[in-house]
PDB file of C-alpha atoms in Angstrom:
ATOM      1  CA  UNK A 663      -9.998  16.571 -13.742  1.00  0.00           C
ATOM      2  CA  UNK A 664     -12.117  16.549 -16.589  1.00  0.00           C
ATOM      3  CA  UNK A 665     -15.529  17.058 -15.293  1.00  0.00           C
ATOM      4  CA  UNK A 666     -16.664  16.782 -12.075  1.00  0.00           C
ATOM      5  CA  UNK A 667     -19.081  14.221 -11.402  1.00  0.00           C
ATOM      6  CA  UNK A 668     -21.709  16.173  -9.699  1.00  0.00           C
ATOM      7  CA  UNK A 669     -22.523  18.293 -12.967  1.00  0.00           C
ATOM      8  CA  UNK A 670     -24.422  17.394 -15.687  1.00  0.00           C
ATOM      9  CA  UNK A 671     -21.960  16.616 -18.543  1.00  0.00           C
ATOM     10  CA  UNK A 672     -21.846  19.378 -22.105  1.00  0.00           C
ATOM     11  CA  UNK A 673     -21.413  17.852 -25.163  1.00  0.00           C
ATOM     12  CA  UNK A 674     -17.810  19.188 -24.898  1.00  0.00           C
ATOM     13  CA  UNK A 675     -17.160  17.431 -21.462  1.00  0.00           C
ATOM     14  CA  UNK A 676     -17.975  13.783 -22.886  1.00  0.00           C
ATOM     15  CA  UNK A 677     -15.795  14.920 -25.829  1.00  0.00           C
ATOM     16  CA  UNK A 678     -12.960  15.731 -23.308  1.00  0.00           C
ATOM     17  CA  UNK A 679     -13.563  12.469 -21.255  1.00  0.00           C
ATOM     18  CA  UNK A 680     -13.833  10.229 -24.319  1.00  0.00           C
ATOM     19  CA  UNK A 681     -10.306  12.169 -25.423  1.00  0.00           C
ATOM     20  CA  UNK A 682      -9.095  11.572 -22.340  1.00  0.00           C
ATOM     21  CA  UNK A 683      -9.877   7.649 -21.965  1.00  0.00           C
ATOM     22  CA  UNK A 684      -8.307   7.510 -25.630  1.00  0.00           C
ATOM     23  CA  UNK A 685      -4.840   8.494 -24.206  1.00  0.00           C
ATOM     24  CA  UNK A 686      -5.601   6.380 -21.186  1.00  0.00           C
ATOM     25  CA  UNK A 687      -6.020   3.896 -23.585  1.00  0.00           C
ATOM     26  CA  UNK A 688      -2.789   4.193 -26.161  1.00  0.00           C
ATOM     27  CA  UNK A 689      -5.563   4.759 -29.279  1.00  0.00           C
ATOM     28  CA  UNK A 690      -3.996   8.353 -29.246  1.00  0.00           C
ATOM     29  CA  UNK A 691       0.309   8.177 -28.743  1.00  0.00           C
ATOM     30  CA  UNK A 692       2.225   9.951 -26.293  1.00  0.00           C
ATOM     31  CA  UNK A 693       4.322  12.578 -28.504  1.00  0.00           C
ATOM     32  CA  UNK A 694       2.054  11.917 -32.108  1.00  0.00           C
ATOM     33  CA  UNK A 695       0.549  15.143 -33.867  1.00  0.00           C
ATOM     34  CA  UNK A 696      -3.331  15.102 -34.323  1.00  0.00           C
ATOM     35  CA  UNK A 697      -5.564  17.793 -36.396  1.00  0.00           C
ATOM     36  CA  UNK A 698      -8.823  19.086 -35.129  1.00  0.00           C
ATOM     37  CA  UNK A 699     -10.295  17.787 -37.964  1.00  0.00           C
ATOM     38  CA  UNK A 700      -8.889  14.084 -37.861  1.00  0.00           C
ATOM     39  CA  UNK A 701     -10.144  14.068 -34.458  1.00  0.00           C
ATOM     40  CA  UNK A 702     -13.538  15.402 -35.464  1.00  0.00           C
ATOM     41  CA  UNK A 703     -13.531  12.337 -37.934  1.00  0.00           C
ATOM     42  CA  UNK A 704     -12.356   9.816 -34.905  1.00  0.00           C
ATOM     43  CA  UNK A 705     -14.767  10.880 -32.610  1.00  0.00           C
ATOM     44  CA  UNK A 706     -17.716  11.686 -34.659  1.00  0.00           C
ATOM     45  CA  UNK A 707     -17.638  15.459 -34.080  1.00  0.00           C
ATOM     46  CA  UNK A 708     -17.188  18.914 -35.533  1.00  0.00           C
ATOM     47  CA  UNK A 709     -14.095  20.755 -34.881  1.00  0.00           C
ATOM     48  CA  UNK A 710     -15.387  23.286 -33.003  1.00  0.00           C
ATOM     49  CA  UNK A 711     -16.207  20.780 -29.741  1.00  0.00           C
ATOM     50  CA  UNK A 712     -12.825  19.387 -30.458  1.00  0.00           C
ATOM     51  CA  UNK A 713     -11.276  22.863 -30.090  1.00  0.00           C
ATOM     52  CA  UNK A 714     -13.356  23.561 -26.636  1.00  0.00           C
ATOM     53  CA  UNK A 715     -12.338  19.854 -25.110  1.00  0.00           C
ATOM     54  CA  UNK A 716      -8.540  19.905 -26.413  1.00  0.00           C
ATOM     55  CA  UNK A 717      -8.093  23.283 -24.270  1.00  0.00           C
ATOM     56  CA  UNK A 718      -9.324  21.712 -21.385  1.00  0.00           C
ATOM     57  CA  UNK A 719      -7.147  19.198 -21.569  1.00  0.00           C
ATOM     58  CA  UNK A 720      -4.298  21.129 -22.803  1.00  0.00           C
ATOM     59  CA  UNK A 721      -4.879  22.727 -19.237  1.00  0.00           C
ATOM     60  CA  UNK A 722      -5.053  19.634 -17.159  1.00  0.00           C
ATOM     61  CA  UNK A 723      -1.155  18.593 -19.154  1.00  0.00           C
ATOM     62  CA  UNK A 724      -2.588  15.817 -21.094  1.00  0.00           C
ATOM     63  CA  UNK A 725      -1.679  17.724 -24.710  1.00  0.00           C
ATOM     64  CA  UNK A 726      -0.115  20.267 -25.872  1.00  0.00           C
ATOM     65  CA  UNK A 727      -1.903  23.169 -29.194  1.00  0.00           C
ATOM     66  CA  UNK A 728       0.765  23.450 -31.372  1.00  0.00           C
ATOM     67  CA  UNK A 729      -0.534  26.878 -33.543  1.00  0.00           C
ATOM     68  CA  UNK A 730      -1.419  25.775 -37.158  1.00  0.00           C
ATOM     69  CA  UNK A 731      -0.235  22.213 -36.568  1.00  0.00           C
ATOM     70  CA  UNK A 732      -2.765  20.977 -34.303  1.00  0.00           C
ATOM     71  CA  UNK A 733      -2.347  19.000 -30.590  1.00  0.00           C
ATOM     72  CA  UNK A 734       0.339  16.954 -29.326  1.00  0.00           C
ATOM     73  CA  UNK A 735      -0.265  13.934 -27.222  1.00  0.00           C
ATOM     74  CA  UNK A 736       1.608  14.767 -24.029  1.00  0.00           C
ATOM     75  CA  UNK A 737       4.585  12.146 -22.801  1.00  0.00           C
ATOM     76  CA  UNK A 738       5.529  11.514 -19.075  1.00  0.00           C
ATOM     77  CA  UNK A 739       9.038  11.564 -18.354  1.00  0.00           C
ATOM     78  CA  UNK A 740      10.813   9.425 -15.332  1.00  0.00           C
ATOM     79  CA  UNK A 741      11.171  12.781 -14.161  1.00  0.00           C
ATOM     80  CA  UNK A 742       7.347  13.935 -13.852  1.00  0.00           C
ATOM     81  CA  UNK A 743       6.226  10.805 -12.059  1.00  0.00           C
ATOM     82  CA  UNK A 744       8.859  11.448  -9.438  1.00  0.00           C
ATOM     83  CA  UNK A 745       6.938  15.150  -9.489  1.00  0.00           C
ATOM     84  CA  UNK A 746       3.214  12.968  -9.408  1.00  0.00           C
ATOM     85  CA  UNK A 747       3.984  10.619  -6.910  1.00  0.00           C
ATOM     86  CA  UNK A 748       5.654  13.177  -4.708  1.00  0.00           C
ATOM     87  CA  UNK A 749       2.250  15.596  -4.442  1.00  0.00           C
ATOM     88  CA  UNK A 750       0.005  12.487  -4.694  1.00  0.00           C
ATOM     89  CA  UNK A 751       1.905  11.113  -1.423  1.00  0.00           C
ATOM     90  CA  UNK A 752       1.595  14.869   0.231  1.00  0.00           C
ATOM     91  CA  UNK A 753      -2.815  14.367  -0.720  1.00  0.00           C
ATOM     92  CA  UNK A 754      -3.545  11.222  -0.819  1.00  0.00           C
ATOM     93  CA  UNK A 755      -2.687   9.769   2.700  1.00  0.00           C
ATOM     94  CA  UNK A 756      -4.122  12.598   4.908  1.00  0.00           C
ATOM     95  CA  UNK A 757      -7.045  12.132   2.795  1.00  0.00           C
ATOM     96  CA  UNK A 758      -7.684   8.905   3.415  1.00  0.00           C
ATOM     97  CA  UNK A 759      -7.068   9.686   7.052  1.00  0.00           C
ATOM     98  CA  UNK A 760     -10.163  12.354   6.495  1.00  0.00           C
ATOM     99  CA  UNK A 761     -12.178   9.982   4.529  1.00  0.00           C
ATOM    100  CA  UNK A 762     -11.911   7.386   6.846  1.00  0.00           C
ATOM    101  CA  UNK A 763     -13.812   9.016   9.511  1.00  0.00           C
ATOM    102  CA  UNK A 764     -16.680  11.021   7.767  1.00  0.00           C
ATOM    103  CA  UNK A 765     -17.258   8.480   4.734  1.00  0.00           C
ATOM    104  CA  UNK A 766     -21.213   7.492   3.995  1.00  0.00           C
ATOM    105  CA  UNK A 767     -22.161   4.181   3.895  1.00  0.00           C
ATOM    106  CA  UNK A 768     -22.751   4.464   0.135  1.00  0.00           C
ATOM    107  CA  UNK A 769     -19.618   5.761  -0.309  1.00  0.00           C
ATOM    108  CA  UNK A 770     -18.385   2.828   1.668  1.00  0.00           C
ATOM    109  CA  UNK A 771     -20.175   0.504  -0.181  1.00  0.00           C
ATOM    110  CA  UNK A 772     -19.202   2.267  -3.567  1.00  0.00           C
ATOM    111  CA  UNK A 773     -15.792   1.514  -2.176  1.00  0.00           C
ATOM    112  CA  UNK A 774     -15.969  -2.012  -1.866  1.00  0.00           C
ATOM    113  CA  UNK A 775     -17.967  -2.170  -5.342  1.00  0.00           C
ATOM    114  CA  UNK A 776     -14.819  -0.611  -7.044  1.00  0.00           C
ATOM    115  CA  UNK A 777     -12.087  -2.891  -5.183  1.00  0.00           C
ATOM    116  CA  UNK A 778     -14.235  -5.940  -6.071  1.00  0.00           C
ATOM    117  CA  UNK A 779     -14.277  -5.024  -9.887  1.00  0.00           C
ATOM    118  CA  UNK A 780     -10.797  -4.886  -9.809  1.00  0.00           C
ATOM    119  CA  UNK A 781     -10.731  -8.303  -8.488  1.00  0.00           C
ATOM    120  CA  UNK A 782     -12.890  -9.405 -10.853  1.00  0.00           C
ATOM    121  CA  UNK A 783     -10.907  -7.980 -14.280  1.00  0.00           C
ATOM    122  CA  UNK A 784      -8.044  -9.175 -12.859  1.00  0.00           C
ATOM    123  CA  UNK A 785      -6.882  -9.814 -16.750  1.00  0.00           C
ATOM    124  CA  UNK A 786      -9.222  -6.679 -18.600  1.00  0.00           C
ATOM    125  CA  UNK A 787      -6.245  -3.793 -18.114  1.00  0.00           C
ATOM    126  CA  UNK A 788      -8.822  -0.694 -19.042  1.00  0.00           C
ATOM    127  CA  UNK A 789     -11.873  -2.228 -16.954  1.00  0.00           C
ATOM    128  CA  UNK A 790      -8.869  -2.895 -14.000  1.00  0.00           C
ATOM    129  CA  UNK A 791      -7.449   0.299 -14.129  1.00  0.00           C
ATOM    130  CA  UNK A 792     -11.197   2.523 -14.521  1.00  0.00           C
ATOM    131  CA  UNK A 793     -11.761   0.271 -11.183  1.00  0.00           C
ATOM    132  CA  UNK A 794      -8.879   1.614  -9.261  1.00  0.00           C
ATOM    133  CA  UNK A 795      -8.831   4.996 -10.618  1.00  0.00           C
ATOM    134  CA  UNK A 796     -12.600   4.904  -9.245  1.00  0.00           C
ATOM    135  CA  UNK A 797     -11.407   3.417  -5.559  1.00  0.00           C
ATOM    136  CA  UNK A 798      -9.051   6.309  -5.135  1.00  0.00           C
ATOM    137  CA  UNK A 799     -11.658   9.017  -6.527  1.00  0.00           C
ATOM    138  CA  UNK A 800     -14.195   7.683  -4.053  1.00  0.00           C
ATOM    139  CA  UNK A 801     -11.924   7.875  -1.328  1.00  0.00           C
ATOM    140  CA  UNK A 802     -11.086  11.300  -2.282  1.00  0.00           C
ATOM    141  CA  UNK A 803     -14.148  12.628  -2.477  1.00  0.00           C
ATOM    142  CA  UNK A 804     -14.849  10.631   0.652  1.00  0.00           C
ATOM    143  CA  UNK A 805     -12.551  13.143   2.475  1.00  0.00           C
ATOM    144  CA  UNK A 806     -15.188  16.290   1.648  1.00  0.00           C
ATOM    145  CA  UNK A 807     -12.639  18.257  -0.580  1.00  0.00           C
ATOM    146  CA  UNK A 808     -13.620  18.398  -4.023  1.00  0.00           C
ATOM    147  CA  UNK A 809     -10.490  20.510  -5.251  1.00  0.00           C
ATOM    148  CA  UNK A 810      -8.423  18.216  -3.826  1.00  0.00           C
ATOM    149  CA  UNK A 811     -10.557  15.101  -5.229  1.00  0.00           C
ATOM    150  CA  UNK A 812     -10.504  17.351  -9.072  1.00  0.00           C
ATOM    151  CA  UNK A 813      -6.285  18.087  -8.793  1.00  0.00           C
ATOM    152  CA  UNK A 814      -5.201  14.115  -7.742  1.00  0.00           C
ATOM    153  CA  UNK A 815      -7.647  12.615 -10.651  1.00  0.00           C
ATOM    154  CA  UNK A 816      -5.625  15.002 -12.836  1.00  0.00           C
ATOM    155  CA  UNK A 817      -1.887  14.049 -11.551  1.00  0.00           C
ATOM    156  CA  UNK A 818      -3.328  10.376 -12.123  1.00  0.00           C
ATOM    157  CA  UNK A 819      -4.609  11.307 -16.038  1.00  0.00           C
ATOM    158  CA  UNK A 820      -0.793  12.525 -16.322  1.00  0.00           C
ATOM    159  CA  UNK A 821       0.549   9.402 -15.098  1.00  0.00           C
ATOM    160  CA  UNK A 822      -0.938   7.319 -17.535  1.00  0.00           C
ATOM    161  CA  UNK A 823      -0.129   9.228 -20.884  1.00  0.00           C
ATOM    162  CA  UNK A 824       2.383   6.200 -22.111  1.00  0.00           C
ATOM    163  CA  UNK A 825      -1.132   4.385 -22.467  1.00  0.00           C
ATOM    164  CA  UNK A 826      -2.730   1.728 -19.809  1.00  0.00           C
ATOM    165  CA  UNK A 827      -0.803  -0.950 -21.577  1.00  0.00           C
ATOM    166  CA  UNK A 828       2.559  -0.215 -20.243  1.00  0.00           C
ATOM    167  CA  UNK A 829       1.357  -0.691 -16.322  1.00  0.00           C
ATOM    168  CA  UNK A 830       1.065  -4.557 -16.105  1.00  0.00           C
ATOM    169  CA  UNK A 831       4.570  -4.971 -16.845  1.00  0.00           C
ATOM    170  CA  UNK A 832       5.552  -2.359 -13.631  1.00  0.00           C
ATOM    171  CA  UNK A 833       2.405  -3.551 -11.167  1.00  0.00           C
ATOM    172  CA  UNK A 834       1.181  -7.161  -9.979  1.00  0.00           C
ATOM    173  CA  UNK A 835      -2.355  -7.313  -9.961  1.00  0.00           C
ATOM    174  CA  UNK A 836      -2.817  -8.963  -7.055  1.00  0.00           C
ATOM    175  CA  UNK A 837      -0.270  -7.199  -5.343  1.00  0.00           C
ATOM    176  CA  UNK A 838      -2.453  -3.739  -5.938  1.00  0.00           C
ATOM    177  CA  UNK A 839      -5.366  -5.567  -4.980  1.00  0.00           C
ATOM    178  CA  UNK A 840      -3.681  -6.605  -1.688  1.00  0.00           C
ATOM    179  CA  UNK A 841      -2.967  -3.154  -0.882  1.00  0.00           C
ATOM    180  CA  UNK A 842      -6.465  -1.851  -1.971  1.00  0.00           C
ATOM    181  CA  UNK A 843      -7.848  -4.429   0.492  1.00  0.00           C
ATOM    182  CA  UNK A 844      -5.749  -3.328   3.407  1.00  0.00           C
ATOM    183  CA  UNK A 845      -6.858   0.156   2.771  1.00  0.00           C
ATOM    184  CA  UNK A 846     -10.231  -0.894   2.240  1.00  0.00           C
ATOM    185  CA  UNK A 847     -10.232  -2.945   5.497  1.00  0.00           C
ATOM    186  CA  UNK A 848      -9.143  -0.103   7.633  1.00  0.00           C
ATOM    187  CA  UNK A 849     -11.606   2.383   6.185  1.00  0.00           C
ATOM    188  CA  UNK A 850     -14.362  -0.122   7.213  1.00  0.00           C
ATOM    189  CA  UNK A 851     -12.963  -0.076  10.307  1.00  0.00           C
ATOM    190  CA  UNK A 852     -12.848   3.673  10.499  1.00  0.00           C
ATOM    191  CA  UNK A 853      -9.477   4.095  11.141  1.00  0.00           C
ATOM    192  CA  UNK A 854      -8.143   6.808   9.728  1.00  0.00           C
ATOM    193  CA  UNK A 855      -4.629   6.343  10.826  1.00  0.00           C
ATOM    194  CA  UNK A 856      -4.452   2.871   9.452  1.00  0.00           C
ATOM    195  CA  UNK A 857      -5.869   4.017   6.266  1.00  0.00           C
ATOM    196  CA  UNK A 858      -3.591   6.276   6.058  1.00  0.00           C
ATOM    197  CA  UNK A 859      -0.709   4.578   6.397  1.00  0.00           C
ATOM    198  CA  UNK A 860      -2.213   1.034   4.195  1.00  0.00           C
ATOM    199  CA  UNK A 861      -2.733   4.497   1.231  1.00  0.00           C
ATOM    200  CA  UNK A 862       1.093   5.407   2.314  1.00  0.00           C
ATOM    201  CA  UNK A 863       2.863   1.843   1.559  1.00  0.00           C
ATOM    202  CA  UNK A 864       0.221   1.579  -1.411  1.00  0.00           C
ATOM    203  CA  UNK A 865       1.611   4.589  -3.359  1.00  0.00           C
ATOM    204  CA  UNK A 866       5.010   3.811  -1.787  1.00  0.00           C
ATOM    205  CA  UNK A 867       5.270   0.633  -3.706  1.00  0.00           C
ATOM    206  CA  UNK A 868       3.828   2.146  -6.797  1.00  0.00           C
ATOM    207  CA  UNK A 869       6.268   5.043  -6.922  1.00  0.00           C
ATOM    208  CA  UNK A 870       9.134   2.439  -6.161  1.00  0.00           C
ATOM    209  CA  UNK A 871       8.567   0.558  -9.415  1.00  0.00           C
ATOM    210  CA  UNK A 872       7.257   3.445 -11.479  1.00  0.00           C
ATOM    211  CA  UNK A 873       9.869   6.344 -10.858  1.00  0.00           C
ATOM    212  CA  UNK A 874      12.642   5.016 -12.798  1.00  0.00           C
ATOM    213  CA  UNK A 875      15.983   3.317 -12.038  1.00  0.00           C
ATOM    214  CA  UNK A 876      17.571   3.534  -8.752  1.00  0.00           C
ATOM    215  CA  UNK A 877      20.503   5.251  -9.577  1.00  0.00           C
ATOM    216  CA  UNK A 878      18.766   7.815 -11.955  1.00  0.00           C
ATOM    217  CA  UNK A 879      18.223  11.604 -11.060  1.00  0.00           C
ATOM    218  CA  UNK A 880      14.355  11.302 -10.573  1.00  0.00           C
ATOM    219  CA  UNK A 881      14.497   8.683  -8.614  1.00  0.00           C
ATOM    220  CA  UNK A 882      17.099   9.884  -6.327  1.00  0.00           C
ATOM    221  CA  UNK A 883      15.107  13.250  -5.665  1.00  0.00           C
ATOM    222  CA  UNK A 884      11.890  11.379  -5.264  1.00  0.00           C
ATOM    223  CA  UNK A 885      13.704   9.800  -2.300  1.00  0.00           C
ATOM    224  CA  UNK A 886      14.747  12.719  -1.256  1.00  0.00           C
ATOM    225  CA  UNK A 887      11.475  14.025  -1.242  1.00  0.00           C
ATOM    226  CA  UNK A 888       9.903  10.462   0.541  1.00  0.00           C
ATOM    227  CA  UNK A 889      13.186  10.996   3.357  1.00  0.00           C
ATOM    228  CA  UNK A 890      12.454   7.728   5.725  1.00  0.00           C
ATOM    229  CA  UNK A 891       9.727   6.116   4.873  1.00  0.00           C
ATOM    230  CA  UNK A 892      10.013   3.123   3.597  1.00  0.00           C
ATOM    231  CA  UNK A 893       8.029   0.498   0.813  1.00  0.00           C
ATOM    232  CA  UNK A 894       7.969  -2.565   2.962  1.00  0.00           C
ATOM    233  CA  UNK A 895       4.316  -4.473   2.379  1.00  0.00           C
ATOM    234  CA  UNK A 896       2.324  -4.935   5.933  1.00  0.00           C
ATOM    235  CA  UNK A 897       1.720  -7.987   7.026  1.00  0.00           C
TER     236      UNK A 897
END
């Protein structure tokens, strides 16, 4: 993660979010070489801020200091989301179990605010996706463990570092919004072990579309990993 939202953000933690949302974005490319200085010009900054937010993000695996050359926009191989969606399915879903039962009603309603902005930008794919990355981070802070909350944000930055524009051609928008709503609906409910199973198809189905071909490696391990559960949508 970033920053954590509970701070107040340093001049070098908007720098690393702004970074951050330009990878998120595809304005900076996965495996493209970048000076200091040329993104000192982009962002309207000196290079010494540059320096201070490209190490934090060097350490949360979004790029990569290459000495005297300058940073490397990190890629994501079929191989690392097998890796992401592996630990995020090991967090996530006992999280949601957790969140479930303690969650505020602000945080409940902050829930429902997210889910309906994604219904509403059904067609925006940055305002879509900064809706459900914010459903999931208010569920996981929602469970009362903030390192948890801080190291899933960061496996989802990762998963994202071909650029938002490569998801709608993996992920039916209404589809995640069904799942987000079943999820949602059980959390309202508070019941934890039907949240936790809606957030266990949901990053089931993800995983099944985003891990690579069937017959490949990654996708074979990730199975492996997954052993009989299965992505079947509830009903």
């Amino acid at each position: 993660m970033v920053q954590r939202p509970e701070s107040v953000p340093s001049k070098t933690d908007r720098l690393a979010v702004e970074i951050r949302d330009a990878i998120r974005r595809g304005d900076l490319v996965g495996g493209d070489l970048y000076s200091a200085q040329e993104l000192g010009q982009r962002f309207g900054v000196s290079r010494t801020p540059v320096r201070e937010a490209l190490l934090r993000l060097e350490d949360a695996g979004l790029v990569n200091i290459e000495k005297n050359r300058g940073v490397r926009i990190a890629t994501t191989s079929e191989a690392d989301l097998a890796e992401i969606f592996t630990m995020r399915l090991l967090l996530e879903p006992p999280a949601t179990r957790r969140a479930a039962a303690r969650m505020s009603q602000q945080e409940r309603q902050d829930l429902e605010a997210a889910l309906q902005e994604m219904r509403d930008n059904v067609d925006d794919v940055e305002t879509f996706y900064t809706a459900d990355h914010r459903f999931h981070e208010v569920i996981l802070r929602g469970s009362g463990n903030r390192r948890l909350a801080d190291h899933v944000s960061g496996l989802r930055d990762t998963a994202t570092l071909q650029g938002l524009r490569t998801i709608p051609r993996y992920r039916d928008a209404t589809q995640v919004i069904a799942e987000h709503e079943r999820i949602a609906r059980a959390i309202a409910a508070r019941a934890p072990d039907g949240a936790a199973r809606a957030m266990l198809r949901h990053l089931l189905n993800s995983a099944e579309l985003l891990v690579g071909e069937k017959e490949s490696t990654s996708y074979l391990e990730w199975r492996e990993w997954v052993g009989g559960e299965h992505c079947a949508d509830e009903h």
